[in-house]
Short mmCIF file of C-alpha atoms and ligand atoms in Angstrom, two decimals:
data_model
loop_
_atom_site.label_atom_id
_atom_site.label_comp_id
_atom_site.label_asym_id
_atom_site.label_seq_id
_atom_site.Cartn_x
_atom_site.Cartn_y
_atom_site.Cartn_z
CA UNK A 31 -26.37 20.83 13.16
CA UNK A 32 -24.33 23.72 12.40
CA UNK A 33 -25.53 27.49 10.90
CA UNK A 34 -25.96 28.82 7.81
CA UNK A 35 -24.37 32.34 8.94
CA UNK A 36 -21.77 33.74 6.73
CA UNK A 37 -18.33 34.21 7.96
CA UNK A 38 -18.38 37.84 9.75
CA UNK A 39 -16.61 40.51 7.98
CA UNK A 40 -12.62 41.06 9.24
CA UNK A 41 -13.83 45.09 8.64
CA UNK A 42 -16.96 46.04 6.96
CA UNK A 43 -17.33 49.35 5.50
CA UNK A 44 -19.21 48.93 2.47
CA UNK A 45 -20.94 45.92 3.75
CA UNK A 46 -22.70 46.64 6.93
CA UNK A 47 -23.17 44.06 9.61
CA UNK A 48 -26.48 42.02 8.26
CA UNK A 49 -28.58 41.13 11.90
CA UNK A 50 -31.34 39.59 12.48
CA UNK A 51 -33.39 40.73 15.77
CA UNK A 52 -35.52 38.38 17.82
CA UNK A 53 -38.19 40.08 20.31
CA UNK A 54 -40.83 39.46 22.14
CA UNK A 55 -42.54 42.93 23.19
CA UNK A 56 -42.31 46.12 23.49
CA UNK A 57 -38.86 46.36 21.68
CA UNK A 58 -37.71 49.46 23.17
CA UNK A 59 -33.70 47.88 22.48
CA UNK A 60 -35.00 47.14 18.92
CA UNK A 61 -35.70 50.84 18.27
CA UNK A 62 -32.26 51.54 19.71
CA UNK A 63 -30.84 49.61 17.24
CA UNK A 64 -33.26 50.77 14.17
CA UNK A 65 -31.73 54.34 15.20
CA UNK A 66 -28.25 53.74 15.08
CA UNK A 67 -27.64 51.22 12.62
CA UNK A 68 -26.84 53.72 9.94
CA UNK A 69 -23.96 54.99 11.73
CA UNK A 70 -22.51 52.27 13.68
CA UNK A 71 -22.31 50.19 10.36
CA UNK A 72 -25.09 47.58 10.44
CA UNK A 73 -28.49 46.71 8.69
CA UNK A 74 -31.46 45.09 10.33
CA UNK A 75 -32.71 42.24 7.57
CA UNK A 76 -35.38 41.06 10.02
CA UNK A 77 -37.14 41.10 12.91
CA UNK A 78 -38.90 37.68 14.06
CA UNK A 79 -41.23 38.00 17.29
CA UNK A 80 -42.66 34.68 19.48
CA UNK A 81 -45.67 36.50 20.15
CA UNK A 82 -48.02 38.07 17.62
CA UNK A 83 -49.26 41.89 17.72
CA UNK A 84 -46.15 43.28 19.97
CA UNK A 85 -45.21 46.84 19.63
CA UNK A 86 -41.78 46.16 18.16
CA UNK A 87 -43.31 44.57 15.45
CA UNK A 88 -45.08 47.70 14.36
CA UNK A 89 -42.09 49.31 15.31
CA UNK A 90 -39.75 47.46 13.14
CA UNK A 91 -42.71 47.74 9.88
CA UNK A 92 -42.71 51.59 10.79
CA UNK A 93 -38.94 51.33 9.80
CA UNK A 94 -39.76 49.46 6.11
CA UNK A 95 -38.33 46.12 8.28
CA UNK A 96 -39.30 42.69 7.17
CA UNK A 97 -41.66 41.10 9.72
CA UNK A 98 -41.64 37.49 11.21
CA UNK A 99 -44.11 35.74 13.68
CA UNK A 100 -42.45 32.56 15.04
CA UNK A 101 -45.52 31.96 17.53
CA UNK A 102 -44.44 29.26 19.98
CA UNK A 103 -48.04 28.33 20.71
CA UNK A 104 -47.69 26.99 17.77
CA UNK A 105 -45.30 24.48 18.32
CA UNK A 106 -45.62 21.28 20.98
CA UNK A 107 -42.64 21.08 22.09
CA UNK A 108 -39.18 23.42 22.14
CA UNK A 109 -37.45 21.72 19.54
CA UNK A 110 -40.69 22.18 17.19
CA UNK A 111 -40.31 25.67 17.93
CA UNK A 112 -36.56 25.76 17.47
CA UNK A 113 -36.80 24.77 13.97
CA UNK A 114 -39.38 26.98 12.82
CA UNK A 115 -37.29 29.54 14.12
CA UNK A 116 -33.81 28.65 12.89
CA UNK A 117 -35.92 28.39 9.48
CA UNK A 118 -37.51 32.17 9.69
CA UNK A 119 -33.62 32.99 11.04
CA UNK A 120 -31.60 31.87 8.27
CA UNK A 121 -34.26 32.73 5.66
CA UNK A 122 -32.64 35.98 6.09
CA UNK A 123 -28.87 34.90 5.97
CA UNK A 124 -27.78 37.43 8.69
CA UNK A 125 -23.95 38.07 10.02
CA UNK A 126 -25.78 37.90 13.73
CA UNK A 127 -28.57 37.27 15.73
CA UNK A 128 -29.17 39.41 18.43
CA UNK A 129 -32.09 38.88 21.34
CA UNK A 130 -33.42 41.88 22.24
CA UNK A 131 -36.05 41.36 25.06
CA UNK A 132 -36.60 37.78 23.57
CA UNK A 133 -38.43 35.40 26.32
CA UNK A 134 -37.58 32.12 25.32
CA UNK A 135 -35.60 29.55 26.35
CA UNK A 136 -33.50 27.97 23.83
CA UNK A 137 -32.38 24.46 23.37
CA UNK A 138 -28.62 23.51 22.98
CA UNK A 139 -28.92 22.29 19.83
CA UNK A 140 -29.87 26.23 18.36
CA UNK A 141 -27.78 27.66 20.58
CA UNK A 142 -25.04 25.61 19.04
CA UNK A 143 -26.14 26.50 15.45
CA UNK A 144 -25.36 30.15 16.55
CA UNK A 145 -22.23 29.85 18.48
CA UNK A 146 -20.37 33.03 18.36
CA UNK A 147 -23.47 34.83 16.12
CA UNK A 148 -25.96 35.21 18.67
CA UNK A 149 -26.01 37.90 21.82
CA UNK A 150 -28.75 38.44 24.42
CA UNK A 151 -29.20 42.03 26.62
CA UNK A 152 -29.59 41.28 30.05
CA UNK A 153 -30.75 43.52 32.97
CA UNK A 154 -28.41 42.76 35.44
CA UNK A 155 -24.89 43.04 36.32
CA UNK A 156 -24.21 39.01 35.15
CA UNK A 157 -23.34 36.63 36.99
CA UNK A 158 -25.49 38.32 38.90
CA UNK A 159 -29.10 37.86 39.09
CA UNK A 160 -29.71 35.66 36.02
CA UNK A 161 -33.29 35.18 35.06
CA UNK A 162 -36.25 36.82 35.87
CA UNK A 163 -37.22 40.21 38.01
CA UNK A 164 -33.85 41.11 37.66
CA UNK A 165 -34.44 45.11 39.34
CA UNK A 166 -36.60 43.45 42.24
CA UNK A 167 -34.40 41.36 43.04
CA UNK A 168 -31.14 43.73 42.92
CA UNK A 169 -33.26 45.96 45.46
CA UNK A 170 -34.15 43.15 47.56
CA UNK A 171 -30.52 42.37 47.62
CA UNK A 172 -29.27 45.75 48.50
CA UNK A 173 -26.59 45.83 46.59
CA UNK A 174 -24.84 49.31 45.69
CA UNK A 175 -24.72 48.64 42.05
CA UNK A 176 -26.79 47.65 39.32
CA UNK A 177 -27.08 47.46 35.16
CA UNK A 178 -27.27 45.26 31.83
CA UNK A 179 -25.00 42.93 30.38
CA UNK A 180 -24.39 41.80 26.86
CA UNK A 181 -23.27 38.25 26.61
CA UNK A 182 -22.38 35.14 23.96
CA UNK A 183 -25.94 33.12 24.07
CA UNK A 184 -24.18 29.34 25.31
CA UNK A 185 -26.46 26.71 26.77
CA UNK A 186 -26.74 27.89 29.84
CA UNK A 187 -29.79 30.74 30.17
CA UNK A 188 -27.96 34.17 30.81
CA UNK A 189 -24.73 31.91 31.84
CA UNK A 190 -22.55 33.09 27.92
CA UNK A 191 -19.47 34.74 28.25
CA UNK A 192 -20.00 38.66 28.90
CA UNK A 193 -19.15 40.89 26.39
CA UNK A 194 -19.42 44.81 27.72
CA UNK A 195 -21.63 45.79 30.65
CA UNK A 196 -23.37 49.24 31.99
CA UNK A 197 -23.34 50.08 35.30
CA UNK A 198 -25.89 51.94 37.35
CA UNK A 199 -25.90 53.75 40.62
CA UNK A 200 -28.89 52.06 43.19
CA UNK A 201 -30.39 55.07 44.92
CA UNK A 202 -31.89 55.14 47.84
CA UNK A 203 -35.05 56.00 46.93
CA UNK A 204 -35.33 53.61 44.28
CA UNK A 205 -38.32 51.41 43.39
CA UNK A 206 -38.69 48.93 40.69
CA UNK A 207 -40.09 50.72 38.01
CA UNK A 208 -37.55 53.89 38.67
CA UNK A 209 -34.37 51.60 38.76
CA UNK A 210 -35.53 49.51 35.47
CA UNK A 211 -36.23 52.65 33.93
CA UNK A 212 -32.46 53.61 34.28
CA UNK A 213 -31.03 50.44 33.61
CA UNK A 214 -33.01 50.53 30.11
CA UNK A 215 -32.06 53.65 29.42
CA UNK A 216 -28.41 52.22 29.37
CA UNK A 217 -29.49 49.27 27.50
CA UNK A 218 -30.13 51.15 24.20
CA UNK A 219 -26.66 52.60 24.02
CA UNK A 220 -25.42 49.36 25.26
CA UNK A 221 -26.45 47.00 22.92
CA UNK A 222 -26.09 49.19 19.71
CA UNK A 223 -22.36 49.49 20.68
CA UNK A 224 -21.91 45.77 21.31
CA UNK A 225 -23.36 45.57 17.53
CA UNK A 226 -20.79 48.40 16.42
CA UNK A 227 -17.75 46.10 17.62
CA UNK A 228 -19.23 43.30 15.65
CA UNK A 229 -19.80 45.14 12.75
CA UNK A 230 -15.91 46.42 12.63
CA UNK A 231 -14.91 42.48 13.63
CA UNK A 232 -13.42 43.21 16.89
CA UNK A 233 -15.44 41.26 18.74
CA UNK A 234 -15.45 37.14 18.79
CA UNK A 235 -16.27 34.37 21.26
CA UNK A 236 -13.43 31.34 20.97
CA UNK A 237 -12.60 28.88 23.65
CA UNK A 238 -15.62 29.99 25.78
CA UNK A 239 -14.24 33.59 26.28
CA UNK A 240 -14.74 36.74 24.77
CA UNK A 241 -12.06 38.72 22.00
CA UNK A 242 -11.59 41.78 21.69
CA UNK A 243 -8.89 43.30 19.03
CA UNK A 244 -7.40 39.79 19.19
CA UNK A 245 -7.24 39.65 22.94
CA UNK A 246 -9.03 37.73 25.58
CA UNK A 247 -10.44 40.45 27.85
CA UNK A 248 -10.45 39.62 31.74
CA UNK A 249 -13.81 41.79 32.74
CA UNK A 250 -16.49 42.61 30.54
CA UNK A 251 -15.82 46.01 28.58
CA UNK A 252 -17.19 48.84 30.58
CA UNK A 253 -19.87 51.10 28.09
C1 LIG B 569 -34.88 44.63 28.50
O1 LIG B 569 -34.72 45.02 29.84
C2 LIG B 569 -33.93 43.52 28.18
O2 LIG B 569 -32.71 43.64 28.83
C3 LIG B 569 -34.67 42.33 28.70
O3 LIG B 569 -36.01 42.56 28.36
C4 LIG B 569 -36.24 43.96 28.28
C5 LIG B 569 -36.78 44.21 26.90
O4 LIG B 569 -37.19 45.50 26.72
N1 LIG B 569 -34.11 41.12 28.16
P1 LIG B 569 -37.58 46.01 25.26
O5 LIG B 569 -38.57 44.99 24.68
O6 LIG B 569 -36.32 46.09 24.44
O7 LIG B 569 -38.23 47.33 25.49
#
């Protein structure tokens, strides 16, 4: 099964950068993105949520933003659920999809429909601590340094090909809540610049690696 997406723009300008946003909360990195898509050259066309009633949704119809519910509830089994979401997705046509806090996992079949269109933020410093209680388990670790990672969504959860990453100083005071609190802080200027290098079409995924201006970069881009 392959997508529906539209070829991305070599350089926009005119045309911004259509993306689709998938969440499944608060939506704090949505509102990033609502803020600084004028300027860094990209439209939001929708915003789909798994869950019903979460604050991005309200904050996405505070910004005049087409609303979708994709409730997996709904749905018995993943692949039920993945095709009532490609559906709502492609509804709205967009250049990419990114996932924003989304808490799903997706099968390989609509990850594959995506390939090279869809990005997830990540609260960690990937490879590292992929999955779940990401700031716990970096302070439980010890380690030195911390952050969020943009990658290519592949097949394997939080395993894509990293894009650009922000780095955070571990203090040695730090508890959960304080640490996450930096990290996401990061996160929204982060992910709105990952966008931005989409939108000008510097940024592709191709034999499992990431482009950048026509080269393969080594390390993620440092933002
Ligand atoms: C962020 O930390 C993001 O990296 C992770 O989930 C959190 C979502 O926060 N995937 P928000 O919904 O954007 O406020």
């Amino acid at each position: 099964m392959r997508g529906a997406l539209r070829p991305l723009p070599v350089t926009t300008g005119t045309t911004p950068l259509s993306v689709v946003v998938l969440i499944s909360g608060g939506g704090t990195n949505l509102q990033a993105l609502i803020d600084t898509a004028p300027r860094r050259g990209f439209r939001i066309a929708g915003v789909i949520s798994n869950r019903p009633a979460v604050k991005g949704l309200a904050r996405a119809a505070a910004a005049g933003i087409a609303t979708r519910v994709v409730d997996h509830t709904a749905h018995p089994d993943r692949a039920g659920f993945d095709a009532a979401l490609a559906a709502a997705i492609d509804a709205f046509a967009p250049d990419l999809v990114v996932l924003a806090g989304f808490m799903r996992i997706l099968t390989p079949a609509f990850v594959d429909r995506y390939r090279g269109r869809m990005i997830n933020i990540h609260p960690s410093l990937l490879p590292a601590f992929q999955g779940l209680h990401t700031h716990r388990r970096a302070l439980e670790a010890g380690v030195a340094e911390h952050g969020a990672s943009v990658h290519f969504v592949t097949a394997e959860l939080d395993g894509g090909p990293v894009i650009a990453q922000a780095r955070v100083a571990v203090e040695a005071d730090d508890d959960e809540d304080r640490l996450a609190a930096r990290v996401l802080a990061r996160e929204h200027v982060l992910l709105p610049q990952v966008v931005e290098w989409f939108a000008l079409g510097r940024l592709a995924m191709r034999d499992g690696r990431v482009w950048f201006d026509g080269t393969a970069i080594a390390q993620p881009l440092p933002c």
